[in-house]
CSV table of C-alpha atoms in Angstrom, one decimal:
chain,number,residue,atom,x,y,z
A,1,UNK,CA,3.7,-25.0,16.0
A,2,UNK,CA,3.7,-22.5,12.9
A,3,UNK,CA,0.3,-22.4,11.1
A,4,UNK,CA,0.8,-23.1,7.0
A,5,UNK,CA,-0.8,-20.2,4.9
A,6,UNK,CA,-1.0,-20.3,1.0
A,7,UNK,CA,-0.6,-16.7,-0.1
A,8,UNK,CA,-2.5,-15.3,-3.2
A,9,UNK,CA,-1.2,-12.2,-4.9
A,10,UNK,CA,-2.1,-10.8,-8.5
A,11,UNK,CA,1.2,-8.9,-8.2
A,12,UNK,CA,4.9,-10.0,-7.1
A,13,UNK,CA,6.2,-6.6,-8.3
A,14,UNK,CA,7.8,-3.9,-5.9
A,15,UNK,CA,4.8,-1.7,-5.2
A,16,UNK,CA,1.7,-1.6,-3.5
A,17,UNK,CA,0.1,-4.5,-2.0
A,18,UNK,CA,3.1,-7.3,-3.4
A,19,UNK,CA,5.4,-4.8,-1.4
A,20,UNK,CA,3.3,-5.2,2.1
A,21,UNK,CA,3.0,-8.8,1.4
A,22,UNK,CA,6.7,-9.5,1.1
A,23,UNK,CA,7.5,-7.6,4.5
A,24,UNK,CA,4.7,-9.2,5.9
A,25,UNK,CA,5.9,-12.5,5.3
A,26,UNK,CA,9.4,-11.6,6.4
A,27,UNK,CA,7.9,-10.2,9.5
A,28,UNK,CA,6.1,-13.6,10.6
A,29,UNK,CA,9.0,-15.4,9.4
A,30,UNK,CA,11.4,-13.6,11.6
A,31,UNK,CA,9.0,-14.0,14.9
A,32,UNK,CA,8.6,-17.6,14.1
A,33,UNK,CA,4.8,-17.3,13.5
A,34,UNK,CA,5.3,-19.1,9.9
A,35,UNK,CA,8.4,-20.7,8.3
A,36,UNK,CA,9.7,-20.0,5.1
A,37,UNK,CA,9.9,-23.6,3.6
A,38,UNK,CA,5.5,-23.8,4.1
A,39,UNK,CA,5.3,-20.7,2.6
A,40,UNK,CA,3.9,-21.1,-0.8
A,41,UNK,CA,2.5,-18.4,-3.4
A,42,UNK,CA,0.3,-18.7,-5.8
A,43,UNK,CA,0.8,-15.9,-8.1
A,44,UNK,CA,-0.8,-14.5,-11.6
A,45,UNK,CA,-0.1,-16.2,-15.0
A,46,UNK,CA,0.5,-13.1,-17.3
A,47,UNK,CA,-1.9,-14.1,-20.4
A,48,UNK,CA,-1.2,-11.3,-22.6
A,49,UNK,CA,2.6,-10.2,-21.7
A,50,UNK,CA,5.3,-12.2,-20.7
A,51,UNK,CA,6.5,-10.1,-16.8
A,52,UNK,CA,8.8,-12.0,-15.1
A,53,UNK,CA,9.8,-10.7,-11.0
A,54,UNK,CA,11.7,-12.2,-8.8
A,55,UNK,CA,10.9,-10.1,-6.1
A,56,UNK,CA,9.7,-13.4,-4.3
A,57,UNK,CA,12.0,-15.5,-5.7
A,58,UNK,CA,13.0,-17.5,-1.9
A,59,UNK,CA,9.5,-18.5,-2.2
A,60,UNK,CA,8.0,-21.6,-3.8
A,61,UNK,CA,5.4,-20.3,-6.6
A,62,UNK,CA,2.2,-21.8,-8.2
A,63,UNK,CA,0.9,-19.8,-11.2
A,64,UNK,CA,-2.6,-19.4,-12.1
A,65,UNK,CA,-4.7,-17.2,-14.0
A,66,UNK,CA,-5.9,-15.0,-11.4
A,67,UNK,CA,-9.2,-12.5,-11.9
A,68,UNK,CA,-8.4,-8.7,-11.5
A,69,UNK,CA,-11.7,-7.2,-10.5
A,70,UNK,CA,-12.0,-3.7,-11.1
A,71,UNK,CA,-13.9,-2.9,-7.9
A,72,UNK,CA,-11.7,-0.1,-5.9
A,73,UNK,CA,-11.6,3.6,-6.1
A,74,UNK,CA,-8.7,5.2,-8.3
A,75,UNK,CA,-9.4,2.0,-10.7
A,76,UNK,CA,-8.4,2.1,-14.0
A,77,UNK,CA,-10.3,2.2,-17.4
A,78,UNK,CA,-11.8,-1.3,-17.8
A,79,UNK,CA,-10.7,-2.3,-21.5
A,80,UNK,CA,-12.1,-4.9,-23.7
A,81,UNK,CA,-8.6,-6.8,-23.0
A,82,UNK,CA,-9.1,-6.4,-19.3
A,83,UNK,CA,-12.9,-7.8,-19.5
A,84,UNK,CA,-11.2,-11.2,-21.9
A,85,UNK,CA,-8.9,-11.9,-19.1
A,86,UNK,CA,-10.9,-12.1,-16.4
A,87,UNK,CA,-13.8,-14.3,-18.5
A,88,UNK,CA,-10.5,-16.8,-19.0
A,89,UNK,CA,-9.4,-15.9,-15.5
A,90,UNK,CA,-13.0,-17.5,-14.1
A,91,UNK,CA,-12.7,-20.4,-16.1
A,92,UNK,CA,-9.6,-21.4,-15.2
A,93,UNK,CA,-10.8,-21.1,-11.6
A,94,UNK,CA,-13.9,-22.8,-12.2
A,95,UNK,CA,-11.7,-26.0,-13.6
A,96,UNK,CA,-8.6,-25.6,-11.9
A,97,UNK,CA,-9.0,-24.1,-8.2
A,98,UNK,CA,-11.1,-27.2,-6.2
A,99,UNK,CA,-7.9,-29.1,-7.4
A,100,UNK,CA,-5.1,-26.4,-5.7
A,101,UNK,CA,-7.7,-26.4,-2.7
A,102,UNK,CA,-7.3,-30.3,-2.3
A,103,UNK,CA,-3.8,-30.1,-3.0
A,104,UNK,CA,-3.0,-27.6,-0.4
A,105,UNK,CA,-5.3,-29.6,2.4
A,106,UNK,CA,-3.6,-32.7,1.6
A,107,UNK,CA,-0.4,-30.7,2.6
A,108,UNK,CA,-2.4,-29.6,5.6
A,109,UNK,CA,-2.2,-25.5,4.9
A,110,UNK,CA,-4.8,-24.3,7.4
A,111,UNK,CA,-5.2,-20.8,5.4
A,112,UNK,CA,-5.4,-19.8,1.9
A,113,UNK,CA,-5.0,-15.9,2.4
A,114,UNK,CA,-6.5,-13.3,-0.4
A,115,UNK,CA,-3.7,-10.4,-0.4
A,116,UNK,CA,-6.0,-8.6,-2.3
A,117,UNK,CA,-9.5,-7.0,-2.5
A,118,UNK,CA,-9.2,-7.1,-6.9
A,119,UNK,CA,-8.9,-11.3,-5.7
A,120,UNK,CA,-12.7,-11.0,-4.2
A,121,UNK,CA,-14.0,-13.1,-6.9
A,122,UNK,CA,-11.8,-16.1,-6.1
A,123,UNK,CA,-13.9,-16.5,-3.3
A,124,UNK,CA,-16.6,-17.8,-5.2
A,125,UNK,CA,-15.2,-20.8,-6.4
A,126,UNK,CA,-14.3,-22.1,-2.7
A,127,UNK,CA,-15.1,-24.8,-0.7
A,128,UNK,CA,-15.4,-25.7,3.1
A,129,UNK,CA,-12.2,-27.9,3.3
A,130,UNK,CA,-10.3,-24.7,4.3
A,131,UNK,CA,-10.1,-21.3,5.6
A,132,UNK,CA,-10.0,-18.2,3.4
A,133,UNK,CA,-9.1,-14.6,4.7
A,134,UNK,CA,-9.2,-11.5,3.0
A,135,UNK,CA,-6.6,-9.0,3.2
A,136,UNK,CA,-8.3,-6.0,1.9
A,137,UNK,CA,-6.0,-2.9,0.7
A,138,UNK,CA,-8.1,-0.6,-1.7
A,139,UNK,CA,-11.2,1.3,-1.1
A,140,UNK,CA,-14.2,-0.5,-2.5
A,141,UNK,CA,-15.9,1.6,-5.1
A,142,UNK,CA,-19.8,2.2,-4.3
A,143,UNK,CA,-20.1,2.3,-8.0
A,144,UNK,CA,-18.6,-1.3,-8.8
A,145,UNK,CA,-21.0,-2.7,-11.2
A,146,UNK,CA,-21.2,-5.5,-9.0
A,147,UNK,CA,-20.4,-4.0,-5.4
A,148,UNK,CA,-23.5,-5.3,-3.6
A,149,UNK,CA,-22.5,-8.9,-4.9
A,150,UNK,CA,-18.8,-8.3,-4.0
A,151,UNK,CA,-19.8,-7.5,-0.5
A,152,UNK,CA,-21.8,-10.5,0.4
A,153,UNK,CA,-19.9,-12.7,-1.2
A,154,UNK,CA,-16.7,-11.3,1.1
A,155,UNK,CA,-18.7,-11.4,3.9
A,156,UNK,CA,-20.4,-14.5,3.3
A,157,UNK,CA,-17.5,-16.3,1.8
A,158,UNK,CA,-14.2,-15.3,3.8
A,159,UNK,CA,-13.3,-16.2,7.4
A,160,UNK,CA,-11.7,-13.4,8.0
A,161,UNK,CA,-11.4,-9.8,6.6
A,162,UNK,CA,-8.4,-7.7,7.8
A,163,UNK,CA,-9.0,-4.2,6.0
A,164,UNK,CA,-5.8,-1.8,6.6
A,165,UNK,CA,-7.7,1.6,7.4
A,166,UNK,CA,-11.0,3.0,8.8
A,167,UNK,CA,-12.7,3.5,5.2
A,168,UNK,CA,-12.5,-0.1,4.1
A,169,UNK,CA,-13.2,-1.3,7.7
A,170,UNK,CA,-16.7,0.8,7.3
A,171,UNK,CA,-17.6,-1.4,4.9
A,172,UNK,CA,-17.4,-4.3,6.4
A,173,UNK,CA,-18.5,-3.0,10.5
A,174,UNK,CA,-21.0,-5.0,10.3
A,175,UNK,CA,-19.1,-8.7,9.9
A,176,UNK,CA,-18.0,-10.4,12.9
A,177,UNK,CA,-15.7,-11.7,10.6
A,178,UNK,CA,-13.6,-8.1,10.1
A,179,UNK,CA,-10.4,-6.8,11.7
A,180,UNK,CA,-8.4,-3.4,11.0
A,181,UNK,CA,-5.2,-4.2,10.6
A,182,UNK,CA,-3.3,-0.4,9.6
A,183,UNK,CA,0.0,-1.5,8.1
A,184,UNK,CA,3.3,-2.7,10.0
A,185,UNK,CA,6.3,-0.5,9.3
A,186,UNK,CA,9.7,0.2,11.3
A,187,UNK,CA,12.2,2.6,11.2
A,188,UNK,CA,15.1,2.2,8.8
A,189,UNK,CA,18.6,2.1,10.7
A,190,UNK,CA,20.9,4.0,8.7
A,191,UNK,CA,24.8,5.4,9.4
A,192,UNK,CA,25.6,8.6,9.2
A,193,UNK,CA,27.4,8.5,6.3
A,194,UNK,CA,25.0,6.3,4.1
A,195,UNK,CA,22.5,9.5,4.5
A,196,UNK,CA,25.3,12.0,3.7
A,197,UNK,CA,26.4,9.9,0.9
A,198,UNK,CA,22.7,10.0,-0.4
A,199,UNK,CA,22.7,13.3,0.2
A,200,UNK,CA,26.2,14.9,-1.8
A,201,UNK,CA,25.1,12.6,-4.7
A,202,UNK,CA,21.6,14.5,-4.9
A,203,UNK,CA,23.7,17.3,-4.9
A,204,UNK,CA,26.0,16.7,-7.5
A,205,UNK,CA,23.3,15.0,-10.1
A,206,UNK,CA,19.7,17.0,-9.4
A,207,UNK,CA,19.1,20.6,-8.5
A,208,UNK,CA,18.3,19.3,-5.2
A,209,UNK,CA,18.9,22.6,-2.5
A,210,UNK,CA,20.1,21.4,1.1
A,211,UNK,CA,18.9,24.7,2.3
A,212,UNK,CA,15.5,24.0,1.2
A,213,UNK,CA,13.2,21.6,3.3
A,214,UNK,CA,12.2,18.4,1.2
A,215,UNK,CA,9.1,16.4,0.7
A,216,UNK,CA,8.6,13.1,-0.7
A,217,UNK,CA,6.0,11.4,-2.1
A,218,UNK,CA,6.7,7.4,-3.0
A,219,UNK,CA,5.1,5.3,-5.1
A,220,UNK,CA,4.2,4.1,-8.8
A,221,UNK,CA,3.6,7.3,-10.9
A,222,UNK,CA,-0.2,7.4,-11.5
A,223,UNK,CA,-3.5,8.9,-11.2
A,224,UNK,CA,-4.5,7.0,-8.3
A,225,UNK,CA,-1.7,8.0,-6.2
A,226,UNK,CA,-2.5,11.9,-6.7
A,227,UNK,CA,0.3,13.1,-8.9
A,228,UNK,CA,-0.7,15.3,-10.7
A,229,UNK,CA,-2.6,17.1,-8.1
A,230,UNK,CA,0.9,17.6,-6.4
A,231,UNK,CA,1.9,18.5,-9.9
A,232,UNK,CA,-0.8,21.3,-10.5
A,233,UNK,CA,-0.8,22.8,-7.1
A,234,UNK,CA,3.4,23.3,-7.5
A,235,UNK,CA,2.7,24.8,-10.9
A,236,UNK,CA,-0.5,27.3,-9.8
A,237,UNK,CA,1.8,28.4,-6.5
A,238,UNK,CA,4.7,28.6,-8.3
A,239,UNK,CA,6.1,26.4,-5.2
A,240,UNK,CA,9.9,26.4,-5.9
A,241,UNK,CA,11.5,26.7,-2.6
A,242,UNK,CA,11.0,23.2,-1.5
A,243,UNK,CA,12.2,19.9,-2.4
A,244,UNK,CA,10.0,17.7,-3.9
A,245,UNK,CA,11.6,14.0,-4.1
A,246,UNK,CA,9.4,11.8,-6.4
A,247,UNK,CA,10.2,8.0,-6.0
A,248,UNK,CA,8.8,5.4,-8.3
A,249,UNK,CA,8.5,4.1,-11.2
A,250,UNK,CA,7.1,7.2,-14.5
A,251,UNK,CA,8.3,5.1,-17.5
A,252,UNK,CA,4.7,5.1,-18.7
A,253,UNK,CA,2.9,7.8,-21.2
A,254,UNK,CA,0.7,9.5,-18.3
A,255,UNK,CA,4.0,9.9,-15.8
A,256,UNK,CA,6.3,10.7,-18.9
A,257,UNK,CA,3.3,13.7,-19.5
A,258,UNK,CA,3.2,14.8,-15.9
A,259,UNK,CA,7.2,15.2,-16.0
A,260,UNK,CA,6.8,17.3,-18.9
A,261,UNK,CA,4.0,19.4,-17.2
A,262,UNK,CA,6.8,20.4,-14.6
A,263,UNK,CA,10.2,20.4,-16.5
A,264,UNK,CA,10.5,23.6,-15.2
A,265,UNK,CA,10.6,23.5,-11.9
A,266,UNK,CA,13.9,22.4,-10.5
A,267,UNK,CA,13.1,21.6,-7.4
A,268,UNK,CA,10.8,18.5,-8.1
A,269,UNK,CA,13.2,15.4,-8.7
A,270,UNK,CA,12.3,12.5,-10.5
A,271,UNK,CA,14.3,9.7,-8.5
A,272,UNK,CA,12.6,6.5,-10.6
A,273,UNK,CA,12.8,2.8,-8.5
A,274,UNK,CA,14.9,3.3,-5.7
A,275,UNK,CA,16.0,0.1,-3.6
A,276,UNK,CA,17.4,1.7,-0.6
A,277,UNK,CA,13.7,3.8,0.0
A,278,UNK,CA,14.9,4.2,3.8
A,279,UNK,CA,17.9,6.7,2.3
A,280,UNK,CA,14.7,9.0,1.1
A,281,UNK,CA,13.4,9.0,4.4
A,282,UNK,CA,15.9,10.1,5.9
A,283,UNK,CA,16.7,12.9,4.2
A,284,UNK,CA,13.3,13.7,4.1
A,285,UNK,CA,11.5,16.2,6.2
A,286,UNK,CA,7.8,14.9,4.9
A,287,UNK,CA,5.8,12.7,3.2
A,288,UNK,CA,2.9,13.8,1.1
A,289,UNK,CA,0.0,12.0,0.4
A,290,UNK,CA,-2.2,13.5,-2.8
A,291,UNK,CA,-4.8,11.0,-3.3
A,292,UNK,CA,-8.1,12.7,-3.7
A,293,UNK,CA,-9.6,10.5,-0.7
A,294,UNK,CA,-8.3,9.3,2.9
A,295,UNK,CA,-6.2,6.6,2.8
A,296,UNK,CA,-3.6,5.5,5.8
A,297,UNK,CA,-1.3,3.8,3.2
A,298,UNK,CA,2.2,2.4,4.1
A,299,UNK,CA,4.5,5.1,3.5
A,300,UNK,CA,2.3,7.1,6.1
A,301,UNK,CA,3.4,4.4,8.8
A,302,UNK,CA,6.6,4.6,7.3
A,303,UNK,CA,7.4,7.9,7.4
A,304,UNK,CA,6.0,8.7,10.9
A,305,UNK,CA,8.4,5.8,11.9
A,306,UNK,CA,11.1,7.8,10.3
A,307,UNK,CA,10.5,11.1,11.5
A,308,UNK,CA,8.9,12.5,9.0
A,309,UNK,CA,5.8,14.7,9.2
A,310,UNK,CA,2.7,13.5,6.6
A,311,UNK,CA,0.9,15.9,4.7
A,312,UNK,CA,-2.0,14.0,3.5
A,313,UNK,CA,-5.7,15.0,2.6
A,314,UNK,CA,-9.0,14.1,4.9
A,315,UNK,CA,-12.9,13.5,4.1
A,316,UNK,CA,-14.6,14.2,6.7
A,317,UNK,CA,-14.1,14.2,10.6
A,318,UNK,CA,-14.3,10.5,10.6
A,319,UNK,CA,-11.1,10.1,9.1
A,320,UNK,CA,-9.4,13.0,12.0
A,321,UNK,CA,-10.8,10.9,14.8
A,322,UNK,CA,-9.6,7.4,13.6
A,323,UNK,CA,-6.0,8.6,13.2
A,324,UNK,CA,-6.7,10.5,16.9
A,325,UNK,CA,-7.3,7.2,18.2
A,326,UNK,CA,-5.3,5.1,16.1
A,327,UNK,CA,-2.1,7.5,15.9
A,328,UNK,CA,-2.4,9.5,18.7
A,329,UNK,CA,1.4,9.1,19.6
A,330,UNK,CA,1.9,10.7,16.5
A,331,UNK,CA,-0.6,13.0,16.2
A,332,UNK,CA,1.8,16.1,16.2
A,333,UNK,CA,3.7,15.2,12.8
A,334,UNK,CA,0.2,15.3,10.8
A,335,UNK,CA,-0.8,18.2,8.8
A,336,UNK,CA,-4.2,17.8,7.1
A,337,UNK,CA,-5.6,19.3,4.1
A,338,UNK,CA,-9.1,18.7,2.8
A,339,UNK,CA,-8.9,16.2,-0.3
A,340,UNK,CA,-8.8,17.7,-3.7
A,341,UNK,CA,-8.3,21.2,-2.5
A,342,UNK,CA,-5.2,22.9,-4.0
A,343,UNK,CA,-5.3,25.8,-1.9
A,344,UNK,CA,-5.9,24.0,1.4
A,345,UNK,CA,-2.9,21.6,0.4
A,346,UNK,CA,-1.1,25.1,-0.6
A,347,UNK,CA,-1.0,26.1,3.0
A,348,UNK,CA,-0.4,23.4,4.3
A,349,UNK,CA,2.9,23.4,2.3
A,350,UNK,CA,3.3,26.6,3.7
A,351,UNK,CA,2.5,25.6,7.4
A,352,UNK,CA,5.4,22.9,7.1
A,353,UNK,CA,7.9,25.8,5.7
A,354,UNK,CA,7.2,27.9,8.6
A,355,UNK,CA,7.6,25.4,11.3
A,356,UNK,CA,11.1,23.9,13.0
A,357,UNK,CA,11.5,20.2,12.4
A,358,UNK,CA,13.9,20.1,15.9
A,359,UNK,CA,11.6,17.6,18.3
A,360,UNK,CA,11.8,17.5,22.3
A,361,UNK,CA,14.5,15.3,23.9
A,362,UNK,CA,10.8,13.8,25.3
A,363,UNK,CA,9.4,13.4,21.7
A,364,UNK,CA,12.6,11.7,20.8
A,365,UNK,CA,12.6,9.1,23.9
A,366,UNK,CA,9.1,8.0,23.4
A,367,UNK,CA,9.7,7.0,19.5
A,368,UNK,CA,9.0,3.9,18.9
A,369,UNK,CA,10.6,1.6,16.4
A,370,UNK,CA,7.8,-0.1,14.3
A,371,UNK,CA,4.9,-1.6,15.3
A,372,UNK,CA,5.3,-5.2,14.8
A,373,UNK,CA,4.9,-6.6,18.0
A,374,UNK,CA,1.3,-5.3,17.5
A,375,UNK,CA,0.4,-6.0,14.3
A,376,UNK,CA,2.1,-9.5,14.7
A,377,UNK,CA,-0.4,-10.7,17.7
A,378,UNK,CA,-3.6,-8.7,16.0
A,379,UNK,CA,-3.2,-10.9,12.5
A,380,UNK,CA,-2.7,-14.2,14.1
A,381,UNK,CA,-5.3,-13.5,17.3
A,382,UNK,CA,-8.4,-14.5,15.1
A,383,UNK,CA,-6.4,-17.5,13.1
A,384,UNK,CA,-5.2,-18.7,16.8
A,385,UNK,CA,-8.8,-18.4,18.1
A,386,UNK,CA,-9.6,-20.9,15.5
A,387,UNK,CA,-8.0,-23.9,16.4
């Protein structure tokens, strides 16, 4: 018997943590751990601009006014506008959520799942009558006005905390209640064609070079995600002899800016939202990671699940050992650079030039596919435990 989950997310977009969400929930679908007609989501009511997604359209949706906290690293300015929201965003809650709580038990959902760490605050306003997990994404910022509070309450409040890499799981080791969870991801099965297709239109409509090795990095263009370190390093290098693929959305004033600080180099491509993302793996040699902290995001998983190598930046030895452990299989496609060093990312650039991409006939035999099976029986192992 399927378990019935309510799913909370502040974002139904196609980035980020409303991405991992929607595969997820494809993922249980598929191996029968949930079914689609129980799945409901309650999602954010836009007070203050009118965004309408439908990137979870096959869903039934609940909208609420949903509190943003700004509690992670890489957050954003925290504006007057921002502050209003989530004072109407707590009211609401305060009036409005014991209601969806009974609601959802009288339908007998088990779960209500937090996809979110920015949600933290709807834990507050729980009750008893059902179980709460926490799916936590982001880096908790030590200097979160209220990060000692946001802790407790998580680990107080929530059943469960999954946290998808070894920072976040440090700050919650000492719950009972945590899990790390890293990310599931799969290989994309393309022809042949598709990827030559891909490739002779790149050809025709960019200064993309096929005899130039290419790098992508994918993902909303913005501070958080370490662009324009990328940016910088290409520009003090004068690093024009390799591809740079840049997928996402830059239609705001800081991406538009960052495009003009490179206009001219050539060989960085501005791609935009791309559907078919598996098309840029494949064509791709690497995926770089430029955030100025460790983080074992999805296109990581992604990439190495594509054959790509990930150049992405480290802390401290910590962060060398989990991926050891965690990633060992894969441990050959990383190349590591300390965060927020130019020069160490630099060579590392120029360590990835200098070495052949062509992998064993062993290396190819042992790849594996995704890592579903896994991350399917570690999600549901705690949930199952409770009944």
């Amino acid at each position: 018997m399927c378990l019935k989950i309510a799913f909370v997310t502040h974002d139904v977009g196609i980035y980020g943590a409303a991405k991992s969400l929607k595969e997820m929930l494809k993922l249980f679908i598929d191996n029968a751990m949930l079914e689609r007609k129980d799945i409901i989501l309650i999602t954010n009511k836009h007070f203050f601009k009118n965004i309408k997604v439908n990137n979870f359209s096959e869903y039934k949706r609940e909208e609420i006014l949903l509190p943003f906290s700004n509690c992670y690293v890489g957050r954003e300015k925290y504006t007057l506008k921002k502050f209003i929201r989530n004072v109407l965003s707590f009211m609401t809650l305060l009036f409005k959520w014991r209601k969806i709580e009974t609601q959802l038990v009288s339908k007998g959902y088990e779960y209500i799942h937090l996809n979110s760490l920015v949600l933290w605050p709807v834990l507050l306003f729980r009750t008893k009558r059902i179980k709460y997990i926490i799916h936590i994404r982001e880096l908790p910022h030590d200097k979160y006005l209220f990060a000692q509070k946001m802790k407790k309450t998580i680990k107080n409040k929530a059943d469960h905390i999954y946290c998808v890499d070894n920072k976040i799981y440090k700050h919650f080791t000492d719950s009972e209640k945590s899990l790390l969870l890293i990310n599931p991801a799969s290989r994309f099965f393309l022809e042949e064609k598709e990827k030559a297709t891909f490739k002779e239109k790149l050809k025709q409509n960019t200064s993309f070079n096929e005899h130039f090795k290419t790098v992508s990095i994918i993902g909303r263009v913005e501070k958080i995600k370490g662009h324009d370190f990328l940016f910088e390093t290409i520009k003090e290098y004068d690093i024009n002899d390799i591809n740079v693929l840049v997928v996402g959305n830059f239609d705001t004033p800081w991406g538009k800016e960052q495009m003009n600080i490179v206009r001219n180099f050539k060989n960085i491509i501005f791609l935009g939202e791309f559907d078919n993302v598996g098309l840029v793996y494949a064509i791709s040699d690497a995926v770089v990671r430029c955030e100025n902290y460790f983080a074992l995001g999805r296109t990581v998983l992604e990439g190495l699940f594509n054959n790509c190598k990930i150049i992405m930046p480290y802390e401290t030895d910590e962060d060398l050992d989990f991926v050891n452990k965690e990633l060992n299989r894969f441990i050959n496609r990383f190349l590591f650079y300390k965060a927020g060093n130019k020069y160490d990312f630099y060579l590392k650039l120029k360590e990835f030039k200098a070495v052949d991409n062509i992998e064993t006939a062993e290396e190819k035999d042992s790849q594996e596919i995704n890592n579903y099976t896994e991350y399917t029986k570690k999600f549901f192992s705690k949930l199952m435990a409770d009944s």
